[in-house]
XYZ file of C-alpha atoms in Angstrom:
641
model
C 23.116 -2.263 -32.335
C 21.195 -2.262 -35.262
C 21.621 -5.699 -35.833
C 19.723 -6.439 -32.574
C 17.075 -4.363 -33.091
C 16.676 -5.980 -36.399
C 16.738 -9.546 -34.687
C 14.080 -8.478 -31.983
C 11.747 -7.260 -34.867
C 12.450 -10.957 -36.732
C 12.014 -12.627 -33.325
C 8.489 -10.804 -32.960
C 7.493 -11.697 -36.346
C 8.105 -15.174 -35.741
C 6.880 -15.619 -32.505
C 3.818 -14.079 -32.999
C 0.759 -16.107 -33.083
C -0.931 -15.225 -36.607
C 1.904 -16.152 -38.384
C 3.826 -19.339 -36.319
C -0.002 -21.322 -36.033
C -0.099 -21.905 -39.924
C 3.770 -22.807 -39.684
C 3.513 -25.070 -37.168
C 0.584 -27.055 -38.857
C 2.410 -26.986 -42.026
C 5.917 -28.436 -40.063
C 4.123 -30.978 -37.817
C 1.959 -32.353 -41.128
C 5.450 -32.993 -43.259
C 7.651 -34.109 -40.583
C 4.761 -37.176 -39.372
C 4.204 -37.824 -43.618
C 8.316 -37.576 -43.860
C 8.388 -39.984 -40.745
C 5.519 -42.969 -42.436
C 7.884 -42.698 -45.744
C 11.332 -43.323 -43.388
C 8.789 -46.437 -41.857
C 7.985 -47.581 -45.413
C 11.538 -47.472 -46.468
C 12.796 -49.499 -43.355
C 10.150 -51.813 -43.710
C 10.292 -52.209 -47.872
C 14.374 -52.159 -48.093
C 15.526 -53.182 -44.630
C 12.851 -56.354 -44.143
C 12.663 -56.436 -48.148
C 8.816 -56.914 -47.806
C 5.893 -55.173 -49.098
C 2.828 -53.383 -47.089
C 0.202 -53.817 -50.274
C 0.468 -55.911 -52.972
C -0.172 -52.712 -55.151
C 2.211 -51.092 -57.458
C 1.992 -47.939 -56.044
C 1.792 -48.604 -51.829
C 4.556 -45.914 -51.830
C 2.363 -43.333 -52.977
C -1.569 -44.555 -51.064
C 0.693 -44.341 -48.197
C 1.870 -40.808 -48.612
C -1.522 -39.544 -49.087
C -2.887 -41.653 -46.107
C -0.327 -40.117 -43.921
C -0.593 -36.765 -44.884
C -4.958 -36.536 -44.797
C -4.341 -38.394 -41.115
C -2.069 -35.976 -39.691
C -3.747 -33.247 -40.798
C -7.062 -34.281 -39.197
C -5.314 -34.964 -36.188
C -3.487 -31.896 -35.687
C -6.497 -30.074 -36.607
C -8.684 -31.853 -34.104
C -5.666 -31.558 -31.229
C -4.457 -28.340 -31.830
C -1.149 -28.772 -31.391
C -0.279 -26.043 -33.584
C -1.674 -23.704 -31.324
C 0.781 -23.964 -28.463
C 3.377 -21.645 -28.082
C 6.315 -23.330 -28.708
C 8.596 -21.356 -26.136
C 5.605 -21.797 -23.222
C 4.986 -25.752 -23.808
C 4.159 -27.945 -20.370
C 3.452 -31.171 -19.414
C -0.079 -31.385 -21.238
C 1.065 -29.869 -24.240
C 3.464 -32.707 -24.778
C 0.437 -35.027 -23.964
C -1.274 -33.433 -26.939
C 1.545 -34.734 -29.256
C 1.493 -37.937 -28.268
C -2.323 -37.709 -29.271
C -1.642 -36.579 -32.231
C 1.323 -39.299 -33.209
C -1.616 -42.397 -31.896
C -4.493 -40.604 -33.729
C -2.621 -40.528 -37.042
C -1.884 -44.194 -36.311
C -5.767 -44.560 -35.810
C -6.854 -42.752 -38.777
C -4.134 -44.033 -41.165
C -5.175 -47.492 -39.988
C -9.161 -46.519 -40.639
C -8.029 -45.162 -44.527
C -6.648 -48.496 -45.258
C -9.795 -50.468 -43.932
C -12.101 -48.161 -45.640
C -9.933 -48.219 -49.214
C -7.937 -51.189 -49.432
C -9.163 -54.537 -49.607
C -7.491 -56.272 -46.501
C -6.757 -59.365 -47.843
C -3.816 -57.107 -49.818
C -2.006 -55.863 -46.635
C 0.452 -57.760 -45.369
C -0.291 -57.884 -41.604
C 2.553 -59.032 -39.851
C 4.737 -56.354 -41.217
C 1.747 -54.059 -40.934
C 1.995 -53.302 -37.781
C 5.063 -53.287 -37.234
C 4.969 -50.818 -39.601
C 2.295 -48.758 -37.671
C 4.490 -48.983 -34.141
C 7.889 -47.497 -35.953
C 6.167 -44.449 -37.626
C 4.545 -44.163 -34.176
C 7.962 -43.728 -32.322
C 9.583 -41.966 -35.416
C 6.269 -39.359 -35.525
C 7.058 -38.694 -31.581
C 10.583 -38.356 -31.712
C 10.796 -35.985 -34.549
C 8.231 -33.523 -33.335
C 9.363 -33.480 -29.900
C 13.318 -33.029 -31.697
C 11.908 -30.304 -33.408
C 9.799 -28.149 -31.012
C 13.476 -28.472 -28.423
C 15.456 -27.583 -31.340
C 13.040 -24.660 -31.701
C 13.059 -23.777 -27.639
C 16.728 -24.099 -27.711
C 17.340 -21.986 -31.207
C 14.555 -19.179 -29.949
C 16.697 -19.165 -26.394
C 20.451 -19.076 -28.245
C 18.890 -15.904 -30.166
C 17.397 -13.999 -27.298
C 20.264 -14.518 -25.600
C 21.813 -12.184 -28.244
C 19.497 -9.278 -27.763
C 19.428 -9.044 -23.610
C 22.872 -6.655 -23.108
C 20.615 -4.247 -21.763
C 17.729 -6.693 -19.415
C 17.863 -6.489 -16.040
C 18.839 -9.505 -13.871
C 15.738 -10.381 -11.635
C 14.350 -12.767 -9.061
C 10.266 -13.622 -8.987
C 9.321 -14.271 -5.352
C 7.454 -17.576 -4.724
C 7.144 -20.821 -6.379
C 3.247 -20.830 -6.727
C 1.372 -20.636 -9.976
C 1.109 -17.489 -10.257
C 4.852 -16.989 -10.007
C 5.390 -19.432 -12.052
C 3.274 -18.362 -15.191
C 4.902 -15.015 -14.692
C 8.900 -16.363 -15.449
C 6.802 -17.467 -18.453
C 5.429 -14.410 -19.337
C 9.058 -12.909 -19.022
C 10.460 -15.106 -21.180
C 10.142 -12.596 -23.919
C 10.726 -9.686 -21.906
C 13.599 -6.788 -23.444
C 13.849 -5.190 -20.198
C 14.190 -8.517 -17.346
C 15.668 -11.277 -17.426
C 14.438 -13.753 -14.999
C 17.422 -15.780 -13.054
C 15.456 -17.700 -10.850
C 12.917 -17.555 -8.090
C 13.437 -16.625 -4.384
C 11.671 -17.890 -1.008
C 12.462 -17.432 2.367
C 13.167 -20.598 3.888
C 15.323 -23.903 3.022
C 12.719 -25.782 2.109
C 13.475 -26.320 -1.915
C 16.849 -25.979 -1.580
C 18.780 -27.302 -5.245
C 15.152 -27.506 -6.819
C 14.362 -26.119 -10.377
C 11.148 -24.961 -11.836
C 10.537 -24.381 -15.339
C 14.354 -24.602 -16.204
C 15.452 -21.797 -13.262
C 16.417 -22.379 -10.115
C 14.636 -21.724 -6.676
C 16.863 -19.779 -4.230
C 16.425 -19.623 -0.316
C 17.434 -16.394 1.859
C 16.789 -16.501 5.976
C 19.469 -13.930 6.642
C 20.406 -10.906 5.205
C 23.381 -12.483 4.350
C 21.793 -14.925 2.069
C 20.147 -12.438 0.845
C 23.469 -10.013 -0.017
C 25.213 -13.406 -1.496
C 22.618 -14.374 -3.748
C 22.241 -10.863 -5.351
C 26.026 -10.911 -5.900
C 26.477 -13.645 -7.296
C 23.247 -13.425 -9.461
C 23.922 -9.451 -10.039
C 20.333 -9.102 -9.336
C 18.865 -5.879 -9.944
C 15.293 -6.175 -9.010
C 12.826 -8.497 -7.087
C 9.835 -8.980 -8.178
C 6.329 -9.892 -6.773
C 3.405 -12.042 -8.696
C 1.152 -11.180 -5.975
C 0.037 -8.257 -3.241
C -0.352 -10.455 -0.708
C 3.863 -11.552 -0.289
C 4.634 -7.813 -0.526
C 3.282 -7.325 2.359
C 4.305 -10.878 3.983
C 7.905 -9.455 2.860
C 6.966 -5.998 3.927
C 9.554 -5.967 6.696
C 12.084 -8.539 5.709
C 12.651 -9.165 2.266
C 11.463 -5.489 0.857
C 13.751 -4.474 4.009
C 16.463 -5.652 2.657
C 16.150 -4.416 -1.172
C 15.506 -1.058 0.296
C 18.457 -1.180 2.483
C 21.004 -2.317 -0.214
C 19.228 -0.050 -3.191
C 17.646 -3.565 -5.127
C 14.053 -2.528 -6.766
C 11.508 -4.260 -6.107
C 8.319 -4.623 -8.260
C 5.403 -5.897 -8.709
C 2.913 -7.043 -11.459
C -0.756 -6.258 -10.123
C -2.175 -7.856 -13.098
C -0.860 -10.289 -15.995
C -1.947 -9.683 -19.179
C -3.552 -12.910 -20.726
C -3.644 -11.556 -24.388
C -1.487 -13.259 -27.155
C 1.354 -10.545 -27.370
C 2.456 -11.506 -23.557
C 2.593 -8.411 -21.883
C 3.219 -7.997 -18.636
C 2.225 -4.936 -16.168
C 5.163 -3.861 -13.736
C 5.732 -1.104 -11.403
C 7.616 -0.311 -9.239
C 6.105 -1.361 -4.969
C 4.660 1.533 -3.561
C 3.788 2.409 -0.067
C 0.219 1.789 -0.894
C 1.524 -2.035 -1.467
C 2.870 -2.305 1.995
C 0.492 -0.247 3.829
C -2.424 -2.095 2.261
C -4.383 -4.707 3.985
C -5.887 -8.031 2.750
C -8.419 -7.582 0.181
C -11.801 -7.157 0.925
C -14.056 -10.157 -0.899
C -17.269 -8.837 -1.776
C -20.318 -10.462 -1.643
C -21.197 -9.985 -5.009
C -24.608 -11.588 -4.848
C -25.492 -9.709 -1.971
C -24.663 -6.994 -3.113
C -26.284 -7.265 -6.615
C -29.558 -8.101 -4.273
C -29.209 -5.183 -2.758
C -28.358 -2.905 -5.509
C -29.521 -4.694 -8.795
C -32.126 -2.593 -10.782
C -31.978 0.935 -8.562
C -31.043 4.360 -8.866
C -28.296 5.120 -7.501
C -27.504 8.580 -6.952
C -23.406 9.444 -5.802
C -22.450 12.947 -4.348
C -18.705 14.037 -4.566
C -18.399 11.315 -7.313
C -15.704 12.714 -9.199
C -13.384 12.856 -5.783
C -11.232 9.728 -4.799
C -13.753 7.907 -2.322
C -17.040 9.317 -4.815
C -15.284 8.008 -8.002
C -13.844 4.805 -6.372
C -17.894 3.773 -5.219
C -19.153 4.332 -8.891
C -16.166 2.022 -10.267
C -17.524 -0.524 -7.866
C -20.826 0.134 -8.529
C -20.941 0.146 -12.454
C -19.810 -3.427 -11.672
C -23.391 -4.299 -10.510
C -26.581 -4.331 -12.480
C -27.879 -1.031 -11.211
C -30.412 0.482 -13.315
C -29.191 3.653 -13.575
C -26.187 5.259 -11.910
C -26.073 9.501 -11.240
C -22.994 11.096 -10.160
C -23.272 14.762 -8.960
C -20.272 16.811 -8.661
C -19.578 20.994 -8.536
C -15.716 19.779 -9.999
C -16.475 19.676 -14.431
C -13.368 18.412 -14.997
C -12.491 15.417 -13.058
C -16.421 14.608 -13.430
C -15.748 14.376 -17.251
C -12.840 11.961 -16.363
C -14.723 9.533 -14.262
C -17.632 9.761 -16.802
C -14.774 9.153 -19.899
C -13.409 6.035 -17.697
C -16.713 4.486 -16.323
C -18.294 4.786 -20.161
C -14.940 3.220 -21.658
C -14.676 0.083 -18.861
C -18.102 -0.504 -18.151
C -20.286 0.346 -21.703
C -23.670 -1.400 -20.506
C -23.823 0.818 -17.761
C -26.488 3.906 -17.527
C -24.345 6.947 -16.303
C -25.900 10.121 -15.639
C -23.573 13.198 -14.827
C -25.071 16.202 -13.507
C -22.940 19.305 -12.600
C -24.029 20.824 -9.329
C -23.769 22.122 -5.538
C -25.210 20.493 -2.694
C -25.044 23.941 -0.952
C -28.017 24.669 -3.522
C -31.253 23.023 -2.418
C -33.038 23.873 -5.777
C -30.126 22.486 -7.811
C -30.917 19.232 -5.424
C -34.679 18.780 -5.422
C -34.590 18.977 -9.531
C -32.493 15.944 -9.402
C -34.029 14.081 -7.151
C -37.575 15.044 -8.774
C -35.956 13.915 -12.105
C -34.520 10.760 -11.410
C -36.419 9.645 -8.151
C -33.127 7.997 -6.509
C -33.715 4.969 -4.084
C -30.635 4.787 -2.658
C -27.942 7.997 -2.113
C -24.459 7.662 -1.723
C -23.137 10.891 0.071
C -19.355 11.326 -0.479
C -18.775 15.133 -1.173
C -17.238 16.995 1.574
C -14.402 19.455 2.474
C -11.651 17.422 3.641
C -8.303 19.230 4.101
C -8.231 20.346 7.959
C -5.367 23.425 7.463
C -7.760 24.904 4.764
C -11.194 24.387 6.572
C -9.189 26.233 9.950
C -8.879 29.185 7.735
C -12.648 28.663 5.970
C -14.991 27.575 8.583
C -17.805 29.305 7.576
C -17.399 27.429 3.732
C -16.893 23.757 5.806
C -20.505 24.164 7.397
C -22.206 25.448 4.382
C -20.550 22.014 2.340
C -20.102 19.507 5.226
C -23.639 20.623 7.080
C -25.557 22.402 5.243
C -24.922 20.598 2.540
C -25.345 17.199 4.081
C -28.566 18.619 5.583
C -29.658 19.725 1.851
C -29.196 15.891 0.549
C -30.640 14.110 3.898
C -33.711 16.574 3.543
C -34.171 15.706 -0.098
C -33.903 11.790 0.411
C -36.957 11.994 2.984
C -38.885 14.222 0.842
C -38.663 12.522 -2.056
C -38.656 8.831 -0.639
C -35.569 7.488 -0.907
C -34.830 3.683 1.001
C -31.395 4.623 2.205
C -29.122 7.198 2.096
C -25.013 6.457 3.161
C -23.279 9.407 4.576
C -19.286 9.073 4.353
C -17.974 10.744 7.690
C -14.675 10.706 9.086
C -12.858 9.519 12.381
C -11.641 13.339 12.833
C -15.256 13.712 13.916
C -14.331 11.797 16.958
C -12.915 14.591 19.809
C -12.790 16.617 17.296
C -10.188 19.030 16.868
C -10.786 21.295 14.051
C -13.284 22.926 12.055
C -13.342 20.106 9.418
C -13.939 17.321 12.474
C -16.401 18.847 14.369
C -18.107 19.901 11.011
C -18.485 16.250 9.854
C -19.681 15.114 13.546
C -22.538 17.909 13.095
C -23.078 16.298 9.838
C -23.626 12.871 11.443
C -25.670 14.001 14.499
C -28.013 15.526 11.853
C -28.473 12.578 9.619
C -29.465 10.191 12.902
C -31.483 12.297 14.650
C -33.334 12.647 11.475
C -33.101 8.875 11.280
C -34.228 8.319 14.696
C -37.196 10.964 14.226
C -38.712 8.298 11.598
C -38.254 5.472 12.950
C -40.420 6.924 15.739
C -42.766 8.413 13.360
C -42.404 11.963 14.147
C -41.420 12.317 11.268
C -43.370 10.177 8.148
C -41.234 8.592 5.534
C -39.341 5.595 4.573
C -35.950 6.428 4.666
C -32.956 4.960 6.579
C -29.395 6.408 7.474
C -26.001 5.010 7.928
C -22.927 7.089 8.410
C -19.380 5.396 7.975
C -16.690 6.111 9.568
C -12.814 5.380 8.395
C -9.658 7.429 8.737
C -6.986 8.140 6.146
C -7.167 6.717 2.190
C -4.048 5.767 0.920
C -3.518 7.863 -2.383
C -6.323 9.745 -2.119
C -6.532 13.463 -2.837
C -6.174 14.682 0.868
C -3.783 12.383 1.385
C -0.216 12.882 2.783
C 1.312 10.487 0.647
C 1.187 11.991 -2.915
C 2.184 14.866 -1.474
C 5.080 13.376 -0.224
C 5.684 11.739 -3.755
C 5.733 14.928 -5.609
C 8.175 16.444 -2.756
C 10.684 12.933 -3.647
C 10.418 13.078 -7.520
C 11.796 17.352 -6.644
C 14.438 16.234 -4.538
C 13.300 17.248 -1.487
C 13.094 18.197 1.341
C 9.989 15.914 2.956
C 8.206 17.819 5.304
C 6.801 15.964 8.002
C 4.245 18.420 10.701
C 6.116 16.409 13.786
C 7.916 13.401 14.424
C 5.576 12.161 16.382
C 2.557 12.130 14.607
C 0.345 9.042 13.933
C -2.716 8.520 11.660
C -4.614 5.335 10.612
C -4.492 4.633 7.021
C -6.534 2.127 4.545
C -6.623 2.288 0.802
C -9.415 3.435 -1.456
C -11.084 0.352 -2.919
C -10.895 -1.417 1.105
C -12.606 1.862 2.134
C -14.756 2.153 -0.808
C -15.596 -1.677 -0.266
C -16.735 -1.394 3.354
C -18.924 1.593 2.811
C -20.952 -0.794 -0.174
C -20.831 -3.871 2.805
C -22.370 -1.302 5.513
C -25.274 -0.169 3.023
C -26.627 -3.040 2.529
C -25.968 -4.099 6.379
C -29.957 -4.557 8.347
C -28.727 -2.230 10.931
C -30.081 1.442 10.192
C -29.440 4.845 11.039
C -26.360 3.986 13.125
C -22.769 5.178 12.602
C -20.449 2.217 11.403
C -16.817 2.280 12.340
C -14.044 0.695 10.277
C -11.353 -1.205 11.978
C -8.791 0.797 10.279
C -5.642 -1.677 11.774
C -2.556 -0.308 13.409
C -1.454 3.644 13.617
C 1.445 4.247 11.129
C 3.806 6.923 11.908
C 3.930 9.170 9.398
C 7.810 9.488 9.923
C 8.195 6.337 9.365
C 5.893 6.635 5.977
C 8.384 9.208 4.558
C 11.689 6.925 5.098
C 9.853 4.175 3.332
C 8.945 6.121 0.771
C 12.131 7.991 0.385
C 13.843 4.387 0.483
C 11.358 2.861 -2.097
C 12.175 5.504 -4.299
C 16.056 3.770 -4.269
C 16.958 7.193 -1.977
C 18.369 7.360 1.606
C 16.500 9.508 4.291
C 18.275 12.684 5.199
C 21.004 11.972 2.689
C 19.721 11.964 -0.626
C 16.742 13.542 0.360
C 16.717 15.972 3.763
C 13.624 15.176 6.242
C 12.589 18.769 7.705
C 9.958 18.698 10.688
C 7.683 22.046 10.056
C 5.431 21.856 13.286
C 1.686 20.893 13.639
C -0.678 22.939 11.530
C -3.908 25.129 12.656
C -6.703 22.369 13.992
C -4.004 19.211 13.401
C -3.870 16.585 16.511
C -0.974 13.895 17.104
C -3.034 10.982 16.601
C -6.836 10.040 15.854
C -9.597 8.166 16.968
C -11.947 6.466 16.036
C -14.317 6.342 18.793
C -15.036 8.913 21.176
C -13.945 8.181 24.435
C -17.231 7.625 25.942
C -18.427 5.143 23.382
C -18.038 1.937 22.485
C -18.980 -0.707 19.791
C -21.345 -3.272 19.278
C -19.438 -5.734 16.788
C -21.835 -6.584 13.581
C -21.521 -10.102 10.985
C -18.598 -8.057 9.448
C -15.752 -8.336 11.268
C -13.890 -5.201 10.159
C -17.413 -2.885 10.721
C -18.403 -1.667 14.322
C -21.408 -0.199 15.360
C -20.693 3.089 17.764
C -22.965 4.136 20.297
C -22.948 7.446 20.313
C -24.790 10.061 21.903
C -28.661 10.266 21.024
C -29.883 13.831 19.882
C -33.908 14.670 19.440
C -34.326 15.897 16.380
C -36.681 18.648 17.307
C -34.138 19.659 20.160
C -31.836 20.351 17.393
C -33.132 21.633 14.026
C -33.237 25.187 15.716
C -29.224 25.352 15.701
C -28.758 24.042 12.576
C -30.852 26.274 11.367
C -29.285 28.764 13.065
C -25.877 27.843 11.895
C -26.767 27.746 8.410
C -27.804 31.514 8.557
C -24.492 32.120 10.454
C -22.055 30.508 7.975
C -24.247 32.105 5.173
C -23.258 35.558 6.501
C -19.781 34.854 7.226
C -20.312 35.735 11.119
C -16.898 33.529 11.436
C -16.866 33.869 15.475
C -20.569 33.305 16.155
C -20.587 30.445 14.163
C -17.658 28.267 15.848
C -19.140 29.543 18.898
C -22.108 27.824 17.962
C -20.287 24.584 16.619
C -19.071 24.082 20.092
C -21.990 24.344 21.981
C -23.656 21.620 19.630
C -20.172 19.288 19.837
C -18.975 19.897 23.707
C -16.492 17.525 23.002
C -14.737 19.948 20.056
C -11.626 20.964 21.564
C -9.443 23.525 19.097
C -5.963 22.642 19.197
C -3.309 25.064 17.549
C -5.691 26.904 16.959
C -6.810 30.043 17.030
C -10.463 29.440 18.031
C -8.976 27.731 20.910
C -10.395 31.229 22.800
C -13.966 30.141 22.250
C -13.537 26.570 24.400
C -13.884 28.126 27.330
């Protein structure tokens, strides 16, 4: 054992590149000299001729030889390949370097040896042997390296895993490279569905085809294949159902590498697939330019930004060339995290962190005097539905009051648009937490629609976004299903019926930066959020990804719906309907109009009920402003009538 780990250090050592480029230089410079004295010698004993009629050719050619190939590895840089990770071009390179050696060595003689010395005929045949012998013995020696470096590896992988790359493309390809090195894999081959390359080899390992399950069972026998792995997001989820099926189903991991490092030392990020991977849509392409248009040289003022959609929006937006970016939370630690991350990846950037409350107007209208946003981001909210049923009073004073505290500040203080994050459990509402974020986005675009018919003077516009369930994100069902996995269980799942809409946090994060800078204002966008997942069927992935069977290894318990929680959502009310925009996964909804003066009064009104904790008058309230919130196992259910 020792003896390997000794090897692996020497292998390291060797192989890495601030020792092996020197070496290299230093082999390929004495081995093309070694090969024009092996020319000379064939030429001087085999022919019995001399090159020069000097006394000492042997030696002009020597140094000739040597000052050539040193120029031309110098100006090639062959010496700067890695030897295990050479291709087609690299092998082009040496055959450079063998002709310009030839072309320099033949420019030395011209320029130091008077010509009517050399003896021509066998000159050049002189020059073509060293040629082939310069070729031959630096290709020789970079296999015989390949081959050596392979033999001794091959000594220190007892303990790698044996694994499959999906796919055949470049990306695939460059990772088997990448691998090469690897302590923990050990790459057998690559995998495809189809027979399409059947018998074919790339880089040295074979391609191997599944269509049945049954290709896929004899293949990992006979390969002892412990893992599959993935070069790219998008054939996890082509494979989501088939190929990642089948792993599950016969305990194979499967991973994934969601970047590969391009640094010297190789490494290689893997994990393991998570439900996030499968769940996960196509990646959103940005409009960068657009959005830099939109965004470049502004204030930018965030709200919730140290929570999962807040802190996600800032990552995205540090990107940009935003004059200054200010994120306002009430939570100090995970505000100091963001801040730590966002001044560590993004340096240039001007981050501002201010600890506050959007319940407290005064703690608002300082910042906004201060730093005079022009466009507001507004992402803090209560979110978790069970919690808010047993708090309503506390999910009107944050989700209106507080939204009403940051809309009111924006107009006074002029700023050009300000992007409320909503939620589709404001559609039909069930709960306080839904019908708290609908009164949230009834306020924000009646205000809207107050200025843009000038009852109201000021340049502000409004758009509220609308998206269900973030994969991963702190309210999210999924890492609490993790943590109840990694203790061995049970998973508790409300019913086993229930259905939500999910999308991850940088799609949803993405969308809400493509709607702000959409011409449409003070309208409420709605993301097409794909197809309802049952969440049933999200635990049994999860509990399978995780190498587990459902309800053996880990026991699925149903624990009933909780206070204010509905089967399914929606994402439009049923008396709505959209208006499609020049992004085809963002909707307009038409929603019901509200005057703003017709309004203000109750909002008023509810602010000074939650602010007194008069619990029953204020839900009361709640439902005469949203006639469409229905409670549901709940007990404010009483008040619908």
């Amino acid at each position: 054992m020792r003896e390997k780990i000794l090897l692996n250090k020497f292998l390291q050592r060797v192989t890495s590149s601030y020792i092996s480029y020197w070496v290299i230089l230093l082999i390929d410079v004495l081995l093309s000299t070694i090969c024009t004295v092996l020319s000379y010698a064939l030429i001087r004993y085999y022919l019995k001729t001399n090159l020069f009629e000097l006394h000492n050719d042997l030696f002009v050619i020597v140094v000739f030889s040597f000052i050539a190939s040193l120029i031309s590895s110098l100006i090639l840089m062959t010496y700067k390949r890695t030897i295990r990770h050479l291709r087609a071009k690299d092998y082009i390179r040496i055959t450079g370097l063998a002709l310009l050696k030839i072309v320099f060595g033949l420019l030395l003689v011209l320029a130091f040896i008077n010509i009517d010395s050399v003896n021509w005929d066998y000159f050049f045949l002189f020059i073509l042997v060293d040629f082939l012998l310069t070729l031959a013995a630096i290709f020789g020696v970079r296999m015989i390296m390949v081959v050596t470096y392979e033999l001794l590896m091959s000594f220190t992988r007892d303990k790698c895993e044996n694994i499959l790359i999906y796919g055949i493309d470049e990306k695939s390809v460059s990772l088997e490279m990448r691998l090469r090195n690897s302590k923990h894999y050990f790459v057998c081959g690559f995998f495809i569905y189809g027979h399409n390359y059947k018998s074919y080899k790339i880089s040295g390992k074979s391609v191997y085809n599944f269509k049945t399950e049954q290709d896929f069972i004899n293949i990992i026998n006979k390969k002892h294949i412990k893992a599959i792995i993935f070069a790219k997001h998008n054939d996890v989820q082509t494979e989501n159902e088939r190929l990642i099926g089948y792993c599950e189903k016969h305990s194979i991991k499967t991973l994934i590498t969601p970047n590969i490092s391009d640094d010297i030392s190789g490494r290689v990020n893997i994990r393991k697939v998570k439900i996030e991977d499968l769940l996960g849509r196509d990646e959103i392409d940005l409009d960068m330019d657009h959005l830099k248009k939109n965004f470049n040289d502004k204030v930018i003022f965030v709200t919730g930004a140290a929570g999962s959609i807040g802190s996600e929006i800032c990552r995205q937006l540090s990107k940009l060339e935003i004059k200054q970016l200010i994120l306002f939370d009430i939570a100090e630690t995970p505000l100091h995290n963001i801040r730590i991350e966002l001044e560590t990846k993004f340096p240039k950037a001007n981050i501002t962190c201010i600890i506050g409350d959007i319940r407290v107007k005064e703690r608002l209208e300082m910042v906004f005097k201060k730093y005079l946003p022009e466009i507001v981001i507004h992402a803090a909210a209560y979110k978790h539905v069970p919690l808010m049923e047993e708090n309503p009073c506390e999910a009107v004073l944050v989700n209106v009051v507080g939204t009403k505290n940051v809309a009111d500040m924006a107009v006074k203080f002029g700023v050009k648009k300000m992007i409320v994050v909503s939620t589709d459990k404001a559609v039909n509402p069930t709960n306080i937490m839904g019908a708290t974020k609908r009164l949230a986005e009834i306020y924000v675009q009646s205000l809207g629609s107050a200025i843009e018919q000038n009852t109201i003077e000021s340049c502000t516009s409004f758009v509220t976004t609308r998206f269900g369930n973030v994969l991963g994100s702190n309210g999210s069902v999924i890492p609490h299903f993790r943590k109840q996995i990694e203790n061995g269980g049970p998973v508790t799942v409300t019913h086993p019926d229930i259905i939500r809409y999910f999308m991850t946090i940088p799609e949803a994060c993405r969308l809400v930066l493509e709607a702000a800078i959409m011409n449409e204002t003070n309208k409420i966008f709605a993301f097409e959020m794909g197809d309802q997942v049952k969440i049933i069927d999200l635990a049994k992935r999860m509990i399978m990804l995780s190498g587990l069977v459902p309800n053996e290894d880990i026991k699925i318990e149903f624990i009933g719906l909780r206070p204010g929680e509905k089967l399914y959502e929606e994402v439009l009310n049923n008396e709505e309907d959209t208006i499609p925009t020049e992004h085809k996964k963002i909707k307009i909804a038409n929603v019901r109009k509200y005057k703003f003066k017709e309004i203000i009064n109750d909002f008023e009104k509810i602010e000074s009920l939650s602010r007194k904790i008069e619990i029953d008058e204020t839900v009361r309230l709640m439902k005469m402003m949203v006639p469409e919130y229905k409670s549901q196992n709940s007990e404010f259910t009483k008040f619908d009538n």
